[in-house]
């Protein structure tokens, strides 16, 4: 992978999208000073200081969109969970691609695609990882959040973490593009913290509630509601 470091930037995703034509496949745009990070569903990604990771991987697997690309966030999510585990913690996946430790969010992923005149210029897989933060800062976030230093009681070397993560990402990436979600389904399910629980999922402007039964071979969430009706959700946010 090519590493492209920026001293300071508003958003690595925004930068990667704006410069996609000049960034080659498998380039990682990263910074330790992100001033206006963006999250999923028009949310913000807070800046928690320079000892955390704010990065975007640029991928150019083909010129046309393929279904498997929407599962790349789940691939990255599994790779992230495996990297966290090397530090002795027990991460859980919250569908589709959040990672929580002790029910508190520790990383988030935002995937975006750039399409020009019907051609896929590239995919931007952005991720933020809380590695070293203070509890006071985390308390200001509007949802329960944690960081790896708090969970382990030790300072985390951000460069080493990033290196480990990217090495793991590369290992299975080509195979994942060929095979799709099935390649990682077992690894994903092992860490799925939401299964067999009553949950509510926000899908655009509606909310679907029921028991989370399974993840399909395409990475969708299978939910059964009170009327025993099945819902297969491809996108959404567990509330
Ligand atoms: C989410 O959980 O809502 C997704 C958060 C994604 C945050 C990362 S930080 C690096 C990259 N640049 C951004 O502006 N957002 C992503």
XYZ file of C-alpha atoms and ligand atoms in Angstrom:
255
model
C 0.000 0.000 0.000
C 1.114 3.578 -0.600
C 0.959 5.826 2.424
C 0.121 9.487 1.887
C 0.449 11.602 5.025
C -1.212 14.987 5.434
C -0.105 17.251 8.295
C -3.646 18.614 8.673
C -6.853 18.260 6.656
C -10.577 18.876 7.107
C -11.506 15.308 6.118
C -9.363 12.538 4.637
C -12.434 11.166 2.826
C -13.167 14.538 1.257
C -9.513 14.938 0.251
C -9.367 11.433 -1.241
C -12.558 11.995 -3.242
C -11.381 15.372 -4.563
C -7.982 13.988 -5.613
C -9.094 10.521 -6.648
C -7.725 10.848 -10.184
C -4.225 11.474 -8.858
C -4.273 8.799 -6.188
C -3.389 5.262 -7.201
C -5.142 2.058 -6.162
C -4.449 1.094 -2.513
C -3.280 4.513 -1.399
C -3.933 5.359 2.238
C -4.494 9.054 2.882
C -4.029 9.669 6.596
C -3.585 12.404 9.132
C -3.398 12.909 12.870
C -5.072 16.315 12.605
C -8.515 16.055 11.044
C -10.512 19.233 11.603
C -13.922 18.399 10.117
C -14.352 14.630 10.006
C -17.559 13.205 8.598
C -19.440 10.132 9.723
C -22.216 7.987 8.290
C -25.693 9.424 7.777
C -24.526 13.063 7.711
C -23.019 12.817 11.184
C -19.705 14.258 12.317
C -16.611 12.375 13.404
C -15.105 14.222 16.363
C -11.448 15.125 16.514
C -10.053 13.466 19.631
C -6.456 14.593 19.356
C -3.339 13.729 17.419
C -2.757 10.287 18.924
C -5.688 8.753 17.060
C -6.026 7.602 13.463
C -8.035 9.362 10.756
C -7.529 7.646 7.397
C -9.052 6.801 4.014
C -8.068 3.936 1.742
C -8.463 4.614 -1.969
C -9.409 1.495 -3.926
C -9.761 1.120 -7.675
C -10.778 -2.497 -8.236
C -12.646 -1.938 -11.537
C -14.335 0.722 -13.631
C -17.827 -0.548 -12.921
C -19.619 -0.834 -9.603
C -20.018 -4.345 -8.215
C -22.191 -5.579 -5.365
C -19.231 -6.863 -3.364
C -17.869 -3.331 -2.960
C -20.671 -2.497 -0.562
C -19.339 -5.272 1.719
C -15.863 -3.743 1.874
C -16.812 -1.873 5.048
C -17.594 -5.230 6.661
C -14.252 -6.590 5.457
C -12.448 -3.616 7.020
C -14.536 -4.042 10.150
C -13.371 -7.645 10.604
C -9.760 -6.645 9.941
C -10.077 -3.865 12.519
C -11.566 -6.251 15.086
C -8.704 -8.708 14.523
C -6.181 -5.904 15.005
C -7.824 -4.767 18.239
C -7.706 -8.364 19.484
C -3.914 -8.318 19.211
C -4.047 -5.857 22.115
C -5.941 -8.320 24.313
C -9.398 -6.720 24.086
C -12.689 -8.266 22.953
C -14.270 -6.134 20.219
C -17.854 -6.684 19.102
C -19.258 -5.754 15.711
C -22.417 -3.679 15.584
C -23.981 -4.206 12.155
C -23.030 -3.102 9.625
C -19.559 -1.869 10.508
C -19.144 -0.222 13.887
C -16.812 -1.714 16.445
C -17.593 -1.556 20.115
C -15.697 -2.604 23.193
C -17.789 -3.024 26.335
C -20.749 -1.572 24.365
C -18.841 1.639 23.560
C -17.841 2.677 20.064
C -14.120 2.623 19.322
C -14.034 2.968 15.529
C -16.254 3.942 12.638
C -16.151 3.453 8.888
C -17.485 5.665 6.101
C -17.396 4.321 2.531
C -17.969 6.564 -0.471
C -17.724 6.026 -4.207
C -16.711 8.483 -6.912
C -18.525 7.965 -10.215
C -17.761 10.198 -13.204
C -19.749 9.856 -16.444
C -20.917 6.390 -15.446
C -17.399 5.195 -14.674
C -16.291 4.262 -11.178
C -13.224 6.406 -10.486
C -12.659 4.775 -7.153
C -13.882 3.858 -3.701
C -12.895 5.694 -0.559
C -12.968 3.664 2.619
C -12.569 6.073 5.515
C -12.007 5.013 9.091
C -11.485 6.679 12.410
C -9.951 4.780 15.321
C -9.843 5.952 18.908
C -6.444 4.855 20.117
C -5.382 7.362 22.744
C -7.920 9.698 24.284
C -8.940 11.054 27.641
C -12.238 10.050 29.230
C -13.280 13.711 29.545
C -13.083 14.128 25.765
C -15.039 10.931 25.102
C -17.761 12.018 27.509
C -18.463 14.996 25.243
C -19.439 12.700 22.338
C -23.196 12.160 22.009
C -22.935 8.364 22.196
C -20.978 5.957 24.428
C -17.401 5.874 23.139
C -14.084 4.459 24.260
C -10.484 4.236 23.105
C -7.873 1.499 23.107
C -5.654 3.141 25.749
C -8.591 3.270 28.147
C -9.478 -0.377 27.502
C -5.901 -1.643 27.874
C -4.568 0.856 30.401
C -1.588 1.500 28.126
C -0.571 4.117 25.561
C -0.919 2.797 22.022
C 1.649 3.431 19.282
C -0.513 4.731 16.422
C 2.078 4.009 13.687
C 2.412 0.375 14.776
C -1.380 -0.050 14.970
C -1.827 1.391 11.467
C 0.919 -0.859 10.067
C -0.649 -3.985 11.588
C -4.098 -3.019 10.310
C -3.009 -2.296 6.745
C -0.950 -5.484 6.536
C -4.027 -7.491 7.537
C -6.207 -5.548 5.101
C -3.883 -6.406 2.196
C -3.607 -10.060 3.107
C -7.107 -11.103 2.005
C -8.230 -8.087 -0.038
C -7.889 -9.593 -3.536
C -9.556 -12.819 -2.447
C -12.356 -10.836 -0.801
C -13.060 -8.911 -4.019
C -13.302 -12.274 -5.825
C -15.291 -14.174 -3.204
C -17.379 -11.547 -1.431
C -18.857 -11.517 2.070
C -18.887 -15.321 2.373
C -15.124 -15.252 2.773
C -15.412 -13.404 6.083
C -18.915 -14.400 7.184
C -17.694 -16.711 9.930
C -15.185 -14.168 11.269
C -17.900 -11.503 11.187
C -20.511 -13.657 12.973
C -18.027 -14.645 15.678
C -17.906 -11.034 16.809
C -21.485 -9.976 16.070
C -22.814 -8.553 19.310
C -26.394 -7.934 18.159
C -27.609 -11.411 17.161
C -30.677 -12.926 18.854
C -31.437 -9.619 20.526
C -34.445 -7.349 20.137
C -33.221 -4.358 18.159
C -34.525 -1.350 16.223
C -32.905 -0.342 12.971
C -33.281 3.040 11.361
C -33.517 2.686 7.596
C -33.686 6.188 6.090
C -36.834 7.664 7.640
C -38.444 4.485 8.984
C -37.600 2.224 11.886
C -37.823 -1.572 11.786
C -37.884 -3.481 15.078
C -37.563 -7.168 15.802
C -35.145 -9.944 16.687
C -31.840 -9.918 14.801
C -31.742 -13.481 13.527
C -28.843 -13.760 11.166
C -26.532 -12.199 8.616
C -27.134 -13.376 5.068
C -24.398 -14.545 2.693
C -24.417 -10.993 1.285
C -23.852 -9.352 4.657
C -27.459 -8.172 5.054
C -29.208 -8.229 8.429
C -32.140 -10.678 8.755
C -34.689 -9.494 11.248
C -38.017 -11.028 12.317
C -40.636 -8.596 13.641
C -43.513 -9.166 16.105
C -45.849 -10.167 13.262
C -43.310 -12.817 12.310
C -42.477 -10.928 9.142
C -38.954 -11.213 7.813
C -36.932 -8.101 6.916
C -33.661 -8.312 5.001
C -31.824 -5.043 5.566
C -28.943 -4.017 3.352
C -28.394 -0.642 4.971
C -29.389 1.006 8.210
C -28.270 1.899 11.647
C -28.999 -0.068 14.823
C -30.468 2.368 17.343
C -19.148 6.615 11.381
O -19.013 5.863 12.337
O -20.172 7.304 11.240
C -18.069 6.689 10.361
C -16.917 7.547 10.801
C -15.802 7.652 9.801
C -14.739 8.637 10.243
C -13.535 8.616 9.354
S -12.199 9.541 10.047
C -11.330 9.451 8.541
C -12.333 9.570 7.423
N -12.537 10.972 7.049
C -13.754 11.409 7.375
O -14.175 12.581 7.215
N -14.471 10.404 7.905
C -13.717 9.164 7.951
